[in-house]
Tab-separated table of C-alpha atoms and ligand atoms in Angstrom:
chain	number	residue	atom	x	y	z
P	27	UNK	CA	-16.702	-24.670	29.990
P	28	UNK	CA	-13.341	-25.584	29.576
P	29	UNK	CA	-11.225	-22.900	28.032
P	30	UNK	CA	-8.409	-25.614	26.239
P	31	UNK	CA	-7.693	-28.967	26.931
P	32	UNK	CA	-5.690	-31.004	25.123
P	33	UNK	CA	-6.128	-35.003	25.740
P	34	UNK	CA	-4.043	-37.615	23.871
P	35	UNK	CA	-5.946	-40.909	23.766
P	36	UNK	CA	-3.492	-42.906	21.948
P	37	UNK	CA	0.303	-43.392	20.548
P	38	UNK	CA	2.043	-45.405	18.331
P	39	UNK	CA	5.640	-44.669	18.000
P	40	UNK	CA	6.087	-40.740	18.267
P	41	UNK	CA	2.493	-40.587	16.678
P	42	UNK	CA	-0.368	-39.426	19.020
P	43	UNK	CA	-4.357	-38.853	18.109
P	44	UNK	CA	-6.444	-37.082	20.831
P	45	UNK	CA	-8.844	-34.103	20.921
P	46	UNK	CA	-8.256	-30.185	21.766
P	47	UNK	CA	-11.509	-29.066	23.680
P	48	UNK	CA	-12.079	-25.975	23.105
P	49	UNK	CA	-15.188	-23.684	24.035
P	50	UNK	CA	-16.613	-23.281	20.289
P	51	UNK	CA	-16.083	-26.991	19.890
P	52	UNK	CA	-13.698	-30.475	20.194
P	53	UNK	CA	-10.575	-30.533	17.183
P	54	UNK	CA	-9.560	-33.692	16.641
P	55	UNK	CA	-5.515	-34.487	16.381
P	56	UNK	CA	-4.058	-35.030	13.664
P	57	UNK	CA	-6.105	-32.348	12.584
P	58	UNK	CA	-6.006	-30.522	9.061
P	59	UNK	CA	-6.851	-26.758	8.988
P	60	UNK	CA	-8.020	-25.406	5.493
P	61	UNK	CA	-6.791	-22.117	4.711
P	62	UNK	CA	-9.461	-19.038	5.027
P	63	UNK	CA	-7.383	-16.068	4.501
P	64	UNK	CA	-9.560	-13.386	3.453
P	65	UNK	CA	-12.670	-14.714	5.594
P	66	UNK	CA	-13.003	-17.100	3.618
P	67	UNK	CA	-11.692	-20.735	2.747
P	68	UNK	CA	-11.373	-19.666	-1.143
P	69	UNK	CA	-14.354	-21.439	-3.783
P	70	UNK	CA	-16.230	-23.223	-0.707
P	71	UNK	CA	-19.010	-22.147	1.488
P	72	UNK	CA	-18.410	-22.858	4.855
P	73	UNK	CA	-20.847	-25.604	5.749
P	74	UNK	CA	-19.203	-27.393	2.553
P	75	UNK	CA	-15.391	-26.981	4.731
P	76	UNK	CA	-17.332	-28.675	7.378
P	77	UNK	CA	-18.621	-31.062	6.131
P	78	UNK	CA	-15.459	-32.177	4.314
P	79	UNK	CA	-14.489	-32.819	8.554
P	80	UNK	CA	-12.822	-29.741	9.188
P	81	UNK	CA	-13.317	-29.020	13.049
P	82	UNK	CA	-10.700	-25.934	13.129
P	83	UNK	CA	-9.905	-23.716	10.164
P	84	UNK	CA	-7.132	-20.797	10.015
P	85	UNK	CA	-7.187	-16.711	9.374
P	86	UNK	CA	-4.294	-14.771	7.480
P	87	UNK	CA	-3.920	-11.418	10.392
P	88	UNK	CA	-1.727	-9.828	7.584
P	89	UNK	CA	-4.536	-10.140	4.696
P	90	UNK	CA	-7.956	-9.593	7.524
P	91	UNK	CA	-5.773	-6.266	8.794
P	92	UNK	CA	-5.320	-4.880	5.342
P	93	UNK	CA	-8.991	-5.604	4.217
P	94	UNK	CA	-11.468	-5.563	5.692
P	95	UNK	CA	-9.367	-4.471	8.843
P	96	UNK	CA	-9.508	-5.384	12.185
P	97	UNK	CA	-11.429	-2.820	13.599
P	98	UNK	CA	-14.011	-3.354	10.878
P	99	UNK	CA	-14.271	-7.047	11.601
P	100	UNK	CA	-14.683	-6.483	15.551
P	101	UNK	CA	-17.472	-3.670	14.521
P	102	UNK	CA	-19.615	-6.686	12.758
P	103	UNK	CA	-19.149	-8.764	15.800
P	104	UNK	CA	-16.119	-10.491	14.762
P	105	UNK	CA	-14.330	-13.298	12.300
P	106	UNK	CA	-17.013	-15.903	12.980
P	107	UNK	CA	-19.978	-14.226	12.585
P	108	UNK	CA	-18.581	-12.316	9.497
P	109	UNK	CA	-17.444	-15.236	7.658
P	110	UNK	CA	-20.242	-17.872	8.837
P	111	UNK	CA	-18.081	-20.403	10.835
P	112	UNK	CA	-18.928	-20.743	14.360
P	113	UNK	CA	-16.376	-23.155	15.472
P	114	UNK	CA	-12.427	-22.942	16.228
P	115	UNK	CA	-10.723	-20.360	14.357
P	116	UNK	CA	-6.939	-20.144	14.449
P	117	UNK	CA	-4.791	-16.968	13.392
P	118	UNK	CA	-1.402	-16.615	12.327
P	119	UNK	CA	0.457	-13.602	13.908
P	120	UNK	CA	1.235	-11.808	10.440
P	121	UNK	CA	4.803	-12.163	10.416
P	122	UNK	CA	5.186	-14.557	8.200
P	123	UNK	CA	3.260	-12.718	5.278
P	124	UNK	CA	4.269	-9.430	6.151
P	125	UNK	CA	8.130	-11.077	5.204
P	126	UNK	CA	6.843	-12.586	2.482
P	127	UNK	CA	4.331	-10.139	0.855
P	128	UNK	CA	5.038	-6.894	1.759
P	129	UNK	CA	7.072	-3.793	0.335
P	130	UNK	CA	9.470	-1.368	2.263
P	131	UNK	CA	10.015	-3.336	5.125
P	132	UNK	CA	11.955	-2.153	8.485
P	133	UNK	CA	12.146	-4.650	11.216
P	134	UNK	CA	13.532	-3.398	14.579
P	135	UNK	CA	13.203	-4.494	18.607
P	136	UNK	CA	9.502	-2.693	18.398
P	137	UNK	CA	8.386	-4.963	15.388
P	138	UNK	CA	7.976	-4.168	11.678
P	139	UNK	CA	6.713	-1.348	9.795
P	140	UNK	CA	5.753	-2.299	6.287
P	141	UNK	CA	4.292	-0.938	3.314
P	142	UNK	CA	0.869	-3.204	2.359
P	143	UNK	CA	1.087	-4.727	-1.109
P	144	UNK	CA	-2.576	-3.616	-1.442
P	145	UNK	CA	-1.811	0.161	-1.429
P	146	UNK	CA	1.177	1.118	-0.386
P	147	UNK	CA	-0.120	2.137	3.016
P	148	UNK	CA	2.351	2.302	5.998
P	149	UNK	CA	1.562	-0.226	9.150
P	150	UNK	CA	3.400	-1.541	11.989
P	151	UNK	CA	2.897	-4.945	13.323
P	152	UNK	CA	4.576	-5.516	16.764
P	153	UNK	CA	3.941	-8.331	19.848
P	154	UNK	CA	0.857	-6.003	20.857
P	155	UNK	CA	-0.354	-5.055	17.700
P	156	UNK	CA	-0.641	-8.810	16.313
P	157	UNK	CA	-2.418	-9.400	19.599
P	158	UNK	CA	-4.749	-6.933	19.444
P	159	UNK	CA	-5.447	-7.504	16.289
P	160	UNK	CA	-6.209	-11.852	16.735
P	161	UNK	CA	-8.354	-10.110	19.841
P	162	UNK	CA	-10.578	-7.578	17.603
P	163	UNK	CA	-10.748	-11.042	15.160
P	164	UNK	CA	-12.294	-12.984	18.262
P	165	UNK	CA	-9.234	-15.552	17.153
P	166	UNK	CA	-9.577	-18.876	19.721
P	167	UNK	CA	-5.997	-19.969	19.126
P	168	UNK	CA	-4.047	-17.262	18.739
P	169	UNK	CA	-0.269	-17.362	17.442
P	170	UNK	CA	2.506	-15.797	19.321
P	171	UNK	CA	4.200	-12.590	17.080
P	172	UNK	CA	7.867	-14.292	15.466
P	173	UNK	CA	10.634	-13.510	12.467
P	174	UNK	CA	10.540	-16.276	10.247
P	175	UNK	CA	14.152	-16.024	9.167
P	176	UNK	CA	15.253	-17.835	5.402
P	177	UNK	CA	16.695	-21.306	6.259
P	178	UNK	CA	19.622	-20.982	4.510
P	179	UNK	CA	21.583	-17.792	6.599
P	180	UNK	CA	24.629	-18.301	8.141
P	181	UNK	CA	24.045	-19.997	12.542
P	182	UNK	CA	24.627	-16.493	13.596
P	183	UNK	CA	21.867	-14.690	11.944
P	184	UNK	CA	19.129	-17.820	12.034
P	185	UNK	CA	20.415	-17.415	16.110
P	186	UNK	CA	19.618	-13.558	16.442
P	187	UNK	CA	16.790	-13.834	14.678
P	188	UNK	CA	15.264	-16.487	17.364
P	189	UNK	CA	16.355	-14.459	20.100
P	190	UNK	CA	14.048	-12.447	19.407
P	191	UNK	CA	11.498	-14.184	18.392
P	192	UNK	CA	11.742	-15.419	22.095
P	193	UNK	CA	11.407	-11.852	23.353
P	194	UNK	CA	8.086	-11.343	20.735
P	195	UNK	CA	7.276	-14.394	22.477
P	196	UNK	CA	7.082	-12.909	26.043
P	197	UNK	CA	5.802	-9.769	25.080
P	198	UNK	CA	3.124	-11.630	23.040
P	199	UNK	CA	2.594	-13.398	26.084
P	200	UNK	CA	1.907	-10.983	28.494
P	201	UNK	CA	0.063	-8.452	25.550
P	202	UNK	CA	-2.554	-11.659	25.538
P	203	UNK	CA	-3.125	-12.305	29.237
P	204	UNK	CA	-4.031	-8.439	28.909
P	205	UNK	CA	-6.679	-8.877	26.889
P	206	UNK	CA	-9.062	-9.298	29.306
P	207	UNK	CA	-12.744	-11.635	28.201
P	208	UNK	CA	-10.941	-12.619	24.854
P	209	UNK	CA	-8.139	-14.001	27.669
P	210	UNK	CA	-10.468	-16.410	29.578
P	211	UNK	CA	-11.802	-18.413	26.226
P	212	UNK	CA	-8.817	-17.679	23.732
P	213	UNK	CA	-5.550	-19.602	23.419
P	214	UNK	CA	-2.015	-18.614	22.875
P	215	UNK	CA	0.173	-20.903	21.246
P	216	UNK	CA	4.247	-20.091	21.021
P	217	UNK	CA	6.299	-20.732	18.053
P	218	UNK	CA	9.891	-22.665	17.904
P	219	UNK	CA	12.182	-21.463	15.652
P	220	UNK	CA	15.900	-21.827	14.583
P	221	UNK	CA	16.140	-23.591	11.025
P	222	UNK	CA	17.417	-26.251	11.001
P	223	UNK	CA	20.339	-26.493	13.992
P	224	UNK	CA	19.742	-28.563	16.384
P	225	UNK	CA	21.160	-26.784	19.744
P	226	UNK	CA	18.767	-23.372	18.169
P	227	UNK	CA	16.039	-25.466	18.162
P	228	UNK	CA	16.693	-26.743	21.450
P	229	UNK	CA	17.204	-23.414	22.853
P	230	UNK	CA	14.063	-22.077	21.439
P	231	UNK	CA	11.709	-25.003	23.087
P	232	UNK	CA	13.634	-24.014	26.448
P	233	UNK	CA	12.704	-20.712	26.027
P	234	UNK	CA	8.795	-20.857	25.052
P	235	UNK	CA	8.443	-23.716	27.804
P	236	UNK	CA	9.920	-21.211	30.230
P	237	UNK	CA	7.129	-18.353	29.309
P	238	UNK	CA	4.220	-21.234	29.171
P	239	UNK	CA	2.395	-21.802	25.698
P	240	UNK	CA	-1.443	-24.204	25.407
P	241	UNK	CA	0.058	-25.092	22.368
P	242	UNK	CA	3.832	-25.240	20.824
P	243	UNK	CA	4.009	-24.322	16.802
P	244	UNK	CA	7.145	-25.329	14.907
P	245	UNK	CA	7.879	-22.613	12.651
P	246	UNK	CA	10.487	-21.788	10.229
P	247	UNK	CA	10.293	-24.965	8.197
P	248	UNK	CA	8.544	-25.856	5.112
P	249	UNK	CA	10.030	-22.479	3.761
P	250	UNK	CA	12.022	-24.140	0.669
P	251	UNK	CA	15.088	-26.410	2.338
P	252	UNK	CA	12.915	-29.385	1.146
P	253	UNK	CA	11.390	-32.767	2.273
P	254	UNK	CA	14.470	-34.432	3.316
P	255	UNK	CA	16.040	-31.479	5.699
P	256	UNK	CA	12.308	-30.912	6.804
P	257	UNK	CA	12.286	-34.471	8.073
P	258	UNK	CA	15.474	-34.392	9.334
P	259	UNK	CA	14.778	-31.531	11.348
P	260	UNK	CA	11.031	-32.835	12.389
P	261	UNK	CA	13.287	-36.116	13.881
P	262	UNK	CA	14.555	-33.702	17.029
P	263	UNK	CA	11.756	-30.748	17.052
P	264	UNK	CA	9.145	-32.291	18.173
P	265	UNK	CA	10.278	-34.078	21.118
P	266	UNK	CA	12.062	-30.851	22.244
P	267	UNK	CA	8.420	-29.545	22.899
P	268	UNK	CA	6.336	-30.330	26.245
P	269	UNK	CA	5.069	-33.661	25.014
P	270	UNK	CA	1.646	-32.925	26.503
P	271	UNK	CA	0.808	-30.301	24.474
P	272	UNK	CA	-0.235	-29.904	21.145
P	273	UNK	CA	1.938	-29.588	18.548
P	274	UNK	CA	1.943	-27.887	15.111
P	275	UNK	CA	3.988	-27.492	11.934
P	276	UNK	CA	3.004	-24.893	10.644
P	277	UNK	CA	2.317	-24.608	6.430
P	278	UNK	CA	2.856	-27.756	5.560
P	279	UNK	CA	2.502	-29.720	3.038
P	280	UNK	CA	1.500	-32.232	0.816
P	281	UNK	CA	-0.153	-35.430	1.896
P	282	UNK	CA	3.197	-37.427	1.981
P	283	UNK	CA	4.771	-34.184	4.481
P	284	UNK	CA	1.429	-35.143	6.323
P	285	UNK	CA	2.084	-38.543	6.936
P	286	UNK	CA	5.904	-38.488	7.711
P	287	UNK	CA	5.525	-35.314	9.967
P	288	UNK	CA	2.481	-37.180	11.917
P	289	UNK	CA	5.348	-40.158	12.218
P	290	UNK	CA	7.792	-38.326	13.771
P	291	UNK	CA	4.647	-36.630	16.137
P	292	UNK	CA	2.917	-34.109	14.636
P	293	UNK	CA	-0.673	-33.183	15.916
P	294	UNK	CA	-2.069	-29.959	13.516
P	295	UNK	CA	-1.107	-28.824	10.172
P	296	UNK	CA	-2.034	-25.818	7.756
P	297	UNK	CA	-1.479	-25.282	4.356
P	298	UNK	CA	-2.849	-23.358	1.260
P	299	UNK	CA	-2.240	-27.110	-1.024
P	300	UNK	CA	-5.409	-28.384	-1.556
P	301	UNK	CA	-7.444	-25.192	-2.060
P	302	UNK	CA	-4.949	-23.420	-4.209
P	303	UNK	CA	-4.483	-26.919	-6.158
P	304	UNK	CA	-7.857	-27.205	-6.423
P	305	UNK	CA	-8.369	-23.819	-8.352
P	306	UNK	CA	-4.953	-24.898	-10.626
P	307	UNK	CA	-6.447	-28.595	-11.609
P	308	UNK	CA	-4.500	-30.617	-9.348
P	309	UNK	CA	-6.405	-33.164	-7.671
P	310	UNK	CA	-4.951	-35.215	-4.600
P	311	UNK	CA	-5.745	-39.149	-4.549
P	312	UNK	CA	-4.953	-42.074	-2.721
P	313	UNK	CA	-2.775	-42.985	-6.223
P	314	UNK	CA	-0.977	-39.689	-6.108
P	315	UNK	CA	-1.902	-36.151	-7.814
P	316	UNK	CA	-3.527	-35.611	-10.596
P	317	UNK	CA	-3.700	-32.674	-12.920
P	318	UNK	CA	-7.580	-32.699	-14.438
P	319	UNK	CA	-6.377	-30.758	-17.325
P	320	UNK	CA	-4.481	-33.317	-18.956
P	321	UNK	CA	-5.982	-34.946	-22.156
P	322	UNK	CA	-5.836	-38.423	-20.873
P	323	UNK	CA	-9.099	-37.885	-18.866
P	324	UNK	CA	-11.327	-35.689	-21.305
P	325	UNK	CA	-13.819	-39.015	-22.113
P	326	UNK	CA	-12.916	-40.344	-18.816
P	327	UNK	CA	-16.227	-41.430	-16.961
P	328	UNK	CA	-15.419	-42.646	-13.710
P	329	UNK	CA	-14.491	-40.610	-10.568
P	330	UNK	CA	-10.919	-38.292	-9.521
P	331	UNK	CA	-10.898	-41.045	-6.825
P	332	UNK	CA	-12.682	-44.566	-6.617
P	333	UNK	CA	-12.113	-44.802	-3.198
P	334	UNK	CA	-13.607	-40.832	-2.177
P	335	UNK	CA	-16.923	-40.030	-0.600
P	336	UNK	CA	-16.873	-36.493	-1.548
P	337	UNK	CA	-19.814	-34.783	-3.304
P	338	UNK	CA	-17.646	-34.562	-6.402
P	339	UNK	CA	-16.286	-37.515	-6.939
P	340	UNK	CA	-19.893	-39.434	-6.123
P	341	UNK	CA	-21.384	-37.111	-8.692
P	342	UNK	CA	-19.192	-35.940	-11.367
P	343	UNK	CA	-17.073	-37.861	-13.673
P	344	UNK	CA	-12.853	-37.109	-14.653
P	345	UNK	CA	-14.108	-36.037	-17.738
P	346	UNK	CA	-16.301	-32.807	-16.917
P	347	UNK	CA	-13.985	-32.002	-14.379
P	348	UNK	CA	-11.397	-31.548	-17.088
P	349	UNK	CA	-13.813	-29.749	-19.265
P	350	UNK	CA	-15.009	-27.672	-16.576
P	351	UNK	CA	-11.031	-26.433	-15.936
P	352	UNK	CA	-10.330	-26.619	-19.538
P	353	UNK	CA	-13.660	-23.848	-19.897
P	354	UNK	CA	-12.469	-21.669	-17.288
P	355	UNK	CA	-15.302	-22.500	-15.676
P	356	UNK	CA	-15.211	-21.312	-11.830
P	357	UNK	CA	-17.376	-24.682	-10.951
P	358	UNK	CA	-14.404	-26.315	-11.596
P	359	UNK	CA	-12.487	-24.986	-9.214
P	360	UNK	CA	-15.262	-25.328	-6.554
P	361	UNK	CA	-15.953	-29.014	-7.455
P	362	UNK	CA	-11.823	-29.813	-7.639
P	363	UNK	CA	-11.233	-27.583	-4.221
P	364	UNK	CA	-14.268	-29.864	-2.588
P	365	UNK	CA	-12.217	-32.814	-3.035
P	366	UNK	CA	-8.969	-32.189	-2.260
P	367	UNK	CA	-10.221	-31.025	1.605
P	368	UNK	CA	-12.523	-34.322	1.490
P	369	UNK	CA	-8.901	-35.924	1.095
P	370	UNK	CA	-6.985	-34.397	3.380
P	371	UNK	CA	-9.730	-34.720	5.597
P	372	UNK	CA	-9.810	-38.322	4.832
P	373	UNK	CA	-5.931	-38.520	5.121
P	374	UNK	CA	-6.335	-36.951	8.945
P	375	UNK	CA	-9.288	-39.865	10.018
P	376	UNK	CA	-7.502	-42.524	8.641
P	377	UNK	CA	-3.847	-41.581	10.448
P	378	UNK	CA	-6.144	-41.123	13.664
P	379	UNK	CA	-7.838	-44.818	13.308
P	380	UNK	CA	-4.362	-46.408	12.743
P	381	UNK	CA	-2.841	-44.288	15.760
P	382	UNK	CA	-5.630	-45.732	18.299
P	383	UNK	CA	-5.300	-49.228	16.687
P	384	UNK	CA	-1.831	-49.449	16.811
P	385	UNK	CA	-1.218	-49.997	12.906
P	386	UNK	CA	0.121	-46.470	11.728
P	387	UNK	CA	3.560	-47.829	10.300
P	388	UNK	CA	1.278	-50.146	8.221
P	389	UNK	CA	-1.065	-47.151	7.148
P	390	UNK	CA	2.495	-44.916	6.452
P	391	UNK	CA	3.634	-48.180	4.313
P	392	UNK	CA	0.387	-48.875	2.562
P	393	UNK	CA	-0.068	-44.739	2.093
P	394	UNK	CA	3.339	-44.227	0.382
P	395	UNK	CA	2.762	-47.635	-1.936
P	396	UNK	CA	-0.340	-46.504	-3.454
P	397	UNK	CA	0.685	-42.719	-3.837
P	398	UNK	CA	4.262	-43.091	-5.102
P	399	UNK	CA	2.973	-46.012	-7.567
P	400	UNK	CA	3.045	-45.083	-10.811
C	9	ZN	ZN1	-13.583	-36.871	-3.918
């Protein structure tokens, strides 16, 4: 069985579609991950997330060691089992949500003590803590422990702050090649950081390269400096990362982030979007979002999307979709949340067809003309 592979079949420009093998299954690139933070992928049973195409999906390591903790997971035989999803799970290394959701936080060379926004219980996530932890969550990509700085400190600070984020990086490295079994099927990916300079970024790649990552993440963006820097930044980043392994942006974005961050090569994404929007009434489609709860669609008959597949848009019109979000009614949110994966889903096969045919600028041009039109 082949612990992780990576194989690009095609490129068109920077863009690239191939397949990750892993040893609980194949993820296909560009791939999409839905969000299942608390063991679950929120309104959606998880044969409904696969079937919407998802091959890989991702777990929040802040929220699982909070409740139901790690310890508890491992005990029932780990995230998979638990949760009812027996192929690729990816986990995030908690530092990103312990800086943005917890209280009382102290972050030194050792890690970061925090207080959990749950109860106000004390905790310490370090390197070898996050590591155990993805290990006691049977994680099979597992991400490397960083500081995800604000983008808009001064060079100095943004620099520190990666430095060390490369020494998490090597600790994180070596606390995972300790782990034994979960070693010899799991993978560790690294994670650039460095805002938006350049010459950080640069230095950052050099650095993760030189410890030796399956997988490169590019962190630190998609944090609130906007589309425009984001792209701007996603025209160097990429390429600074070994250009036969996978690479992924991590929390991003809307569909249009999708497609321009595939252009400039992209190969995985996460993001909380189209389940969160889902619950709120915003529904993605190939003519842009659309928020159900408007009054323009309550005797509106046909579908959210005349061009989806999904389960709710062959079976349910505009119109009870708005009623159903209107009502409070939690089937809204389920039917809404069903679509907007089927979409991004969709959004992922179709950049992959145009990749191996060679058309993807055409796709990018045709994407942005029917979302944008209004
Ligand atoms: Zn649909």
């Amino acid at each position: 069985m082949t612990r992780f592979a990576f194989d690009i079949h095609a490129t068109d420009g920077k863009a690239r579609t191939g397949t990750i093998r892993m040893m609980r299954g194949d993820i296909r690139t560009p791939a999409f991950m839905p969000v299942g933070t608390a063991a679950t992928v929120k309104a959606m049973k998880m044969e409904d997330v696969h079937a919407s195409g998802a091959d890989i999906i991702l777990g929040n390591t802040y929220h699982l060691m909070l409740r139901p903790g790690a310890e508890r997971v491992a005990r029932l035989g780990g995230l998979h089992k638990f949760g009812g999803w027996d192929r690729p799970i990816l986990t995030d290394s908690g530092g990103y949500q312990v800086m943005s959701l917890s209280d009382l936080r102290k972050i030194t060379e050792e890690g970061v003590t925090f207080a959990s926004h749950l109860d106000g219980s004390r905790h310490l996530l370090s390197p070898e803590r996050s590591m155990e932890i993805q290990r006691l969550l049977g994680s099979d990509i597992v991400m490397c422990f960083d500081e995800c700085p604000r983008a808009d400190q001064p060079r100095d600070v943004i620099a520190k702050s990666m430095e060390m984020s490369m020494r998490w990086a090597r600790r994180s490295r070596e606390a995972f090649n300790a782990g034994a079994e979960h070693a010899e099927r799991a993978a560790l990916f690294g994670i650039q950081q460095g805002a938006l300079d350049e010459g950080l970024r640069k230095a950052s790649a050099d650095a993760l390269t030189d410890i030796g990552f399956d997988g490169y993440a590019i962190g630190g963006l998609a944090v609130g400096e906007g589309q425009e820097a984001m792209f701007a930044t996603l025209d160097f980043a990429p390429q600074q990362l070994p250009a036969d392994r996978p690479r992924y942006l991590m929390g991003v974005g809307k569909p249009d982030d999708l497609v321009g961050a595939v252009e400039r090569g992209v190969d995985m994404f996460d993001c909380v979007l189209p389940t969160r929007s889902g619950r709120n009434g915003q529904g993605f489609t190939w003519n842009g979002p659309v928020n159900i709860r408007n009054a323009r669609h309550a005797e509106d008959t046909g579908p959210l999307d005349e061009r989806c597949p999904c389960p709710t848009c062959t079976k349910y019109s505009r119109a009870y979709l708005h009623h159903l979000h209107k009502s409070g009614e939690m089937l809204g949110a389920m039917l809404l949340t069903e679509h907007n994966l089927w979409f991004y889903q969709q959004l992922m096969a179709g950049m992959r067809a145009a990749i191996a045919e060679g058309r993807f600028a055409a796709f990018a041009a045709d994407f942005r003309r029917d979302y944008f039109a209004r």
